[in-house]
Tab-separated table of C-alpha atoms in Angstrom:
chain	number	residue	atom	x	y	z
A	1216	UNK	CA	126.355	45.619	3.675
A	1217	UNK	CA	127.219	46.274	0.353
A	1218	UNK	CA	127.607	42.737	-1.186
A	1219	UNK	CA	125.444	43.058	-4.253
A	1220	UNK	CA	126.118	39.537	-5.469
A	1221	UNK	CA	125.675	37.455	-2.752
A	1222	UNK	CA	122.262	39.491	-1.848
A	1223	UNK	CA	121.141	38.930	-5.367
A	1224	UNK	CA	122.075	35.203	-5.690
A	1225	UNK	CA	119.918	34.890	-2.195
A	1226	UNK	CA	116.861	36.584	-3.894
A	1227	UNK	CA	117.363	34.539	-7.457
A	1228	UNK	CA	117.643	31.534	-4.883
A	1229	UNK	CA	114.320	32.417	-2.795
A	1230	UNK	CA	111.853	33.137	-6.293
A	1231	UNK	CA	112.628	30.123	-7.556
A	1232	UNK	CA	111.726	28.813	-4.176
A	1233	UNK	CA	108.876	30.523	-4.127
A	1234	UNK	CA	107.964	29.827	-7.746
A	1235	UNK	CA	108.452	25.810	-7.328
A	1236	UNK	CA	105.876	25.918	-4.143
A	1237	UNK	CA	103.293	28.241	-5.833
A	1238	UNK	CA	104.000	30.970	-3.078
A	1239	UNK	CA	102.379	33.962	-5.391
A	1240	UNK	CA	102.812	36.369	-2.425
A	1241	UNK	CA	106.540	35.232	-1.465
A	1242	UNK	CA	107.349	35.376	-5.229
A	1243	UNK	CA	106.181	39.047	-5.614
A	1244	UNK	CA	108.158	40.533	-2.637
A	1245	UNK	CA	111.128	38.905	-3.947
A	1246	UNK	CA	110.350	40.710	-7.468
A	1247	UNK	CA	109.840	43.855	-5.419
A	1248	UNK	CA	113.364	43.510	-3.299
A	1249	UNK	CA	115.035	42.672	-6.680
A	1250	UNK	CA	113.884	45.439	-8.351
A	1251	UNK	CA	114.820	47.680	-4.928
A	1252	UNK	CA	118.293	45.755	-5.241
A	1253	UNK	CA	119.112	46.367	-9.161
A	1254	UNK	CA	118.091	49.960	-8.502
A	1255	UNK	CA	121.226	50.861	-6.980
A	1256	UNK	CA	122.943	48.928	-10.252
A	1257	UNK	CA	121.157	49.193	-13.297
A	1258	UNK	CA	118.225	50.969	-13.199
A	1259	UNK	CA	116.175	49.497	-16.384
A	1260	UNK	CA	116.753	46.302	-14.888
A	1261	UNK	CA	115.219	47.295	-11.922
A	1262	UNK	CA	111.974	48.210	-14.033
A	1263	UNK	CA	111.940	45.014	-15.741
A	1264	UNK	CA	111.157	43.528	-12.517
A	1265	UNK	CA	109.159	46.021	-11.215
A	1266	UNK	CA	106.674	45.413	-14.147
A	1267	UNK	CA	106.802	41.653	-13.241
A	1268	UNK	CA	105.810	41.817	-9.509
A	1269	UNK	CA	103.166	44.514	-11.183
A	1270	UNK	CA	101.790	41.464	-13.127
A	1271	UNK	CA	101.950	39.204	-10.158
A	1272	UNK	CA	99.982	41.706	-7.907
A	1273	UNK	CA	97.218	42.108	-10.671
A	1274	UNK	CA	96.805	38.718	-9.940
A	1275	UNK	CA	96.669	38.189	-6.337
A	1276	UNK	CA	93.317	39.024	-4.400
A	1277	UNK	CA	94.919	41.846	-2.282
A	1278	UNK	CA	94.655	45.862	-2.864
A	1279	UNK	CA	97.666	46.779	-0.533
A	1280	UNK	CA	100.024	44.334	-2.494
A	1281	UNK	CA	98.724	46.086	-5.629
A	1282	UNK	CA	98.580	49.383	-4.191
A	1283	UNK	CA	102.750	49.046	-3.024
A	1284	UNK	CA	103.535	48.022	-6.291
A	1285	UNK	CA	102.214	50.675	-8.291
A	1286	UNK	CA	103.751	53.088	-5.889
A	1287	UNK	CA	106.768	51.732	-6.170
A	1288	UNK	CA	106.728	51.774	-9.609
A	1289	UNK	CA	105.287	55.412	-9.720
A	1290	UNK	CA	108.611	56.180	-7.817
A	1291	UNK	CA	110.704	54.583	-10.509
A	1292	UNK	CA	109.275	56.532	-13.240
A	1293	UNK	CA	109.865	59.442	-11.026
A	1294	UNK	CA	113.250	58.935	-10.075
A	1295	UNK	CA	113.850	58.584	-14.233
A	1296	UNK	CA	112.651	61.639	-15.054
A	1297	UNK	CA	108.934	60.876	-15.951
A	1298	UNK	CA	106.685	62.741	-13.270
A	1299	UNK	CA	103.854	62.567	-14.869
A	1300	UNK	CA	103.462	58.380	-15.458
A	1301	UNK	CA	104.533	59.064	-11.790
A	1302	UNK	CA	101.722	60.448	-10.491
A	1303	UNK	CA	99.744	58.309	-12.886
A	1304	UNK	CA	100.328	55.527	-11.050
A	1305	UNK	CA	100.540	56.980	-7.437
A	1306	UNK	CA	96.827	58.028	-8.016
A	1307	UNK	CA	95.863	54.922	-9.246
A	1308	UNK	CA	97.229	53.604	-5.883
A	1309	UNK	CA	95.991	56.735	-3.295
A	1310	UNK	CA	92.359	55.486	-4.746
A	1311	UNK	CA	93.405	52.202	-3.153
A	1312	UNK	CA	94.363	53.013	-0.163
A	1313	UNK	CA	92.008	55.716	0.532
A	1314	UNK	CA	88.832	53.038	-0.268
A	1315	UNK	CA	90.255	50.512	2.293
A	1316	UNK	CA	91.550	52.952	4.863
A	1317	UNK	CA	94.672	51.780	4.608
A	1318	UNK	CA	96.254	54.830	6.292
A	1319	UNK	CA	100.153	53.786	6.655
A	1320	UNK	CA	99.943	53.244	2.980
A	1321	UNK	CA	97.693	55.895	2.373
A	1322	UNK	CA	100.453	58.564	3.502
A	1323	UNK	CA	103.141	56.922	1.780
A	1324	UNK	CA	101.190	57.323	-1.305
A	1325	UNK	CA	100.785	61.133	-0.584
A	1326	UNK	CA	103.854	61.815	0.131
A	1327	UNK	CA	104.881	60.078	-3.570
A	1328	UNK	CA	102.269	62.667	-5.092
A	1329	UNK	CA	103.905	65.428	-3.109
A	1330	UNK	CA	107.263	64.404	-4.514
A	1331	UNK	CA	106.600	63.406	-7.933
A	1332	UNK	CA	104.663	66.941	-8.005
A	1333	UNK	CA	107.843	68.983	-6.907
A	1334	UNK	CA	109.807	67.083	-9.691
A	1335	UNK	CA	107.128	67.395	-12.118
A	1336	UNK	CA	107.442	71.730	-11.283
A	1337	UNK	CA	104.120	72.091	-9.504
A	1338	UNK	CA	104.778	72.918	-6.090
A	1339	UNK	CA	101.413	74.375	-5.013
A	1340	UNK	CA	100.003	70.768	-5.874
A	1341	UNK	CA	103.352	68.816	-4.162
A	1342	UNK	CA	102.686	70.841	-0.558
A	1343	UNK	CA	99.049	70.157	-0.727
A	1344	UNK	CA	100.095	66.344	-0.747
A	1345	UNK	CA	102.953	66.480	1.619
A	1346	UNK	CA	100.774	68.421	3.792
A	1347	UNK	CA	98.065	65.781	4.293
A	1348	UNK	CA	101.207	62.974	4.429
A	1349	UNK	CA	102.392	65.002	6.888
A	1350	UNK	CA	99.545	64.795	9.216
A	1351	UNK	CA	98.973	61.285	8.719
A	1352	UNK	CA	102.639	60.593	9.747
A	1353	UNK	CA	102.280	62.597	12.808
A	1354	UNK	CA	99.175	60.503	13.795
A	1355	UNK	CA	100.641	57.187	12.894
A	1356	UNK	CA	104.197	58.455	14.776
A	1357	UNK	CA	106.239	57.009	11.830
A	1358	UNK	CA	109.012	59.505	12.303
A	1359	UNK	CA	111.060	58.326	9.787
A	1360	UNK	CA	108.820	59.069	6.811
A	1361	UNK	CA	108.067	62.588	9.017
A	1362	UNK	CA	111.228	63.980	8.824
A	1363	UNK	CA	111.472	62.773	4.899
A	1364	UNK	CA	108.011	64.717	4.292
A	1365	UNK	CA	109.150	67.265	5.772
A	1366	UNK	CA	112.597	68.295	4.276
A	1367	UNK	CA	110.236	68.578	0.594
A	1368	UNK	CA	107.875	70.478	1.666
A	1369	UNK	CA	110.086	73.216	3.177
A	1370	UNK	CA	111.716	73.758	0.186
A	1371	UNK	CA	108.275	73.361	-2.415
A	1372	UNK	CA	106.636	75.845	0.347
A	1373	UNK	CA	109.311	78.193	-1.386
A	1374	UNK	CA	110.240	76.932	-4.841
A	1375	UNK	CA	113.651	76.795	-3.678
A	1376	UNK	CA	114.293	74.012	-6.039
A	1377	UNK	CA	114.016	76.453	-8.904
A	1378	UNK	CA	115.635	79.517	-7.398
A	1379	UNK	CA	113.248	81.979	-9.654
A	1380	UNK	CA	109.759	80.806	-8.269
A	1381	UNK	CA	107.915	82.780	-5.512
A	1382	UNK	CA	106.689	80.774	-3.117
A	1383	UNK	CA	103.575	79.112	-3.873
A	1384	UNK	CA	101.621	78.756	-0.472
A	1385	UNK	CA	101.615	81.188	2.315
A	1386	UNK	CA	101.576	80.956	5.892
A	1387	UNK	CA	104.047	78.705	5.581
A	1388	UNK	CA	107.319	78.642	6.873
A	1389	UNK	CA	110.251	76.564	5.641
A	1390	UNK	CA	112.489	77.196	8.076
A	1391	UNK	CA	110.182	75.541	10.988
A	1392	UNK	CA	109.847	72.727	8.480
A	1393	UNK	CA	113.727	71.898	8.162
A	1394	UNK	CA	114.186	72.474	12.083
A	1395	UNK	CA	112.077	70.109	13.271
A	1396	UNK	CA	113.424	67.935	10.367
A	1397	UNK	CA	116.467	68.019	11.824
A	1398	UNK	CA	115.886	67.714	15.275
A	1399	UNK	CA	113.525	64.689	14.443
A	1400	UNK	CA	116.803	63.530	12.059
A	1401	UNK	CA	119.151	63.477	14.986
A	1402	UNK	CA	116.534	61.997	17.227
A	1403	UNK	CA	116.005	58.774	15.009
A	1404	UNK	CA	119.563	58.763	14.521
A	1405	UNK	CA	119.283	59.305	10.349
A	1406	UNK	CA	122.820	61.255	9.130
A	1407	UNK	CA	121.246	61.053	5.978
A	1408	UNK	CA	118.086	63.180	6.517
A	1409	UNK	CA	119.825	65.742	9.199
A	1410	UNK	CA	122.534	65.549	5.826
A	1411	UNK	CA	119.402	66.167	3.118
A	1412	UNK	CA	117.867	68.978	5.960
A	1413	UNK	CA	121.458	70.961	6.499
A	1414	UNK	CA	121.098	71.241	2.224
A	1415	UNK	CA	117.590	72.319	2.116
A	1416	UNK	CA	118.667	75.234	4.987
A	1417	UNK	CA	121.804	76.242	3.054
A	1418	UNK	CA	119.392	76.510	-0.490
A	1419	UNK	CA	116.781	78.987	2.034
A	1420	UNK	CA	119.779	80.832	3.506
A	1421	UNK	CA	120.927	81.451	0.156
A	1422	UNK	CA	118.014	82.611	-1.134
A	1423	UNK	CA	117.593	85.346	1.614
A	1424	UNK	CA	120.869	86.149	1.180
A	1425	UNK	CA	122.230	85.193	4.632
A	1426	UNK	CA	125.502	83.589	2.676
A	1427	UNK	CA	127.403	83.216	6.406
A	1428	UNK	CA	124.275	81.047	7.541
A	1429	UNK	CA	124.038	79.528	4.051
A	1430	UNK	CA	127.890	78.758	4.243
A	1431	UNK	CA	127.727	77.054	7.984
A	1432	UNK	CA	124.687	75.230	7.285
A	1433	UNK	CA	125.906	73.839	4.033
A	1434	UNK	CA	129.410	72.774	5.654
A	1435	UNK	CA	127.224	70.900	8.615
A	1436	UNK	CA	125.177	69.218	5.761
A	1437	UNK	CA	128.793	68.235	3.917
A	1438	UNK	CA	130.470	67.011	7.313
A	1439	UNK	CA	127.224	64.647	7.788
A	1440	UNK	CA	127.125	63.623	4.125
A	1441	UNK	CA	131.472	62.826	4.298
């Protein structure tokens, strides 16, 4: 709800709760939702304990805990501009996950490749990820992380991120990509994605310079987004 204090004195409140009863596994979610909370503040903090529940999980006798932090901190390093210790450590945990057929985690560690890929400028690499996520999401029906697979790999498909690329994998087409995004958007109810999916069509509009489809799309994405 937007109260950043009182959720952080209830997670300072529930490690030391966790630490005092020797609750390794309690202790390193609540590193992991600190870090996820100081993300949206202060986002070295939010490594600092990042690298602590990272310490914790090397510790604790369970590859998935291990395997979710090291994503998690693969997605940091993305988010700050560092693709490459990105995918460094979203390898690290797809080998995980793909040795204990761990297949929710398995496609949320693809679909970190295919982003951190995209960011990192190499798109042909970043579809071939988001296109096995994407058929692990369809089989596990987790719609949510479907329609967030999807948006990416419309616009890689074309290197609309950098408006000089060609595209980099054909048949593909982006446009079937960011429809069903957005029907599956509106479906789940997400504003947000049907908000990231209006974008994505304005950028392919543009580039095909369709500027009254560009212009509609992009004022849909903007209403959503207000």
């Amino acid at each position: 709800t937007g109260q950043f204090d009182l959720a952080l004195l209830d997670l300072e409140a529930a490690r030391e709760l966790s630490q005092a009863a020797q609750q390794q596994r309690l202790e390193w979610r609540m590193l992991m939702e600190l870090g996820k909370l100081w993300s949206s503040r202060d986002y070295n903090l939010a490594r600092g304990y990042l690298e602590q529940a990272l310490n914790l999980a090397q510790q604790i006798d369970d590859p998935a805990i291990l395997g979710r932090t090291l994503n998690r901190i693969g997605n940091w390093h993305a988010n700050n501009e560092s693709p490459a210790k990105a995918i460094s450590f979203h390898q690290e945990a797809l080998l995980i996950f793909e040795d204990t057929n761990d297949r929710p985690n398995l496609a949320v560690a693809l679909d970190l490749l295919g982003i951190a890929h995209l960011l990192g400028g190499d798109y042909a690499t970043g579809v071939v990820y988001y296109n096995r996520a994407i058929e692990l999401f369809r089989e596990l029906g987790d719609y949510p992380r479907l329609v967030s697979s999807l948006i990416p790999r419309g616009l890689g498909a074309t290197g609309s991120l950098l408006l000089a690329l060609t595209p980099v994998q054909s048949p593909r087409d982006p446009f079937a990509d960011l429809a069903e995004a957005v029907e599956i958007a509106r479906h789940i109810g997400s504003s947000p994605d049907e908000a990231w999916a209006a974008w994505g069509l304005t950028m392919l509009y543009a580039l095909r310079g369709e500027f009254e489809q560009a212009l509609a799309a992009g004022r849909h994405g903007l209403q959503i987004a207000s």
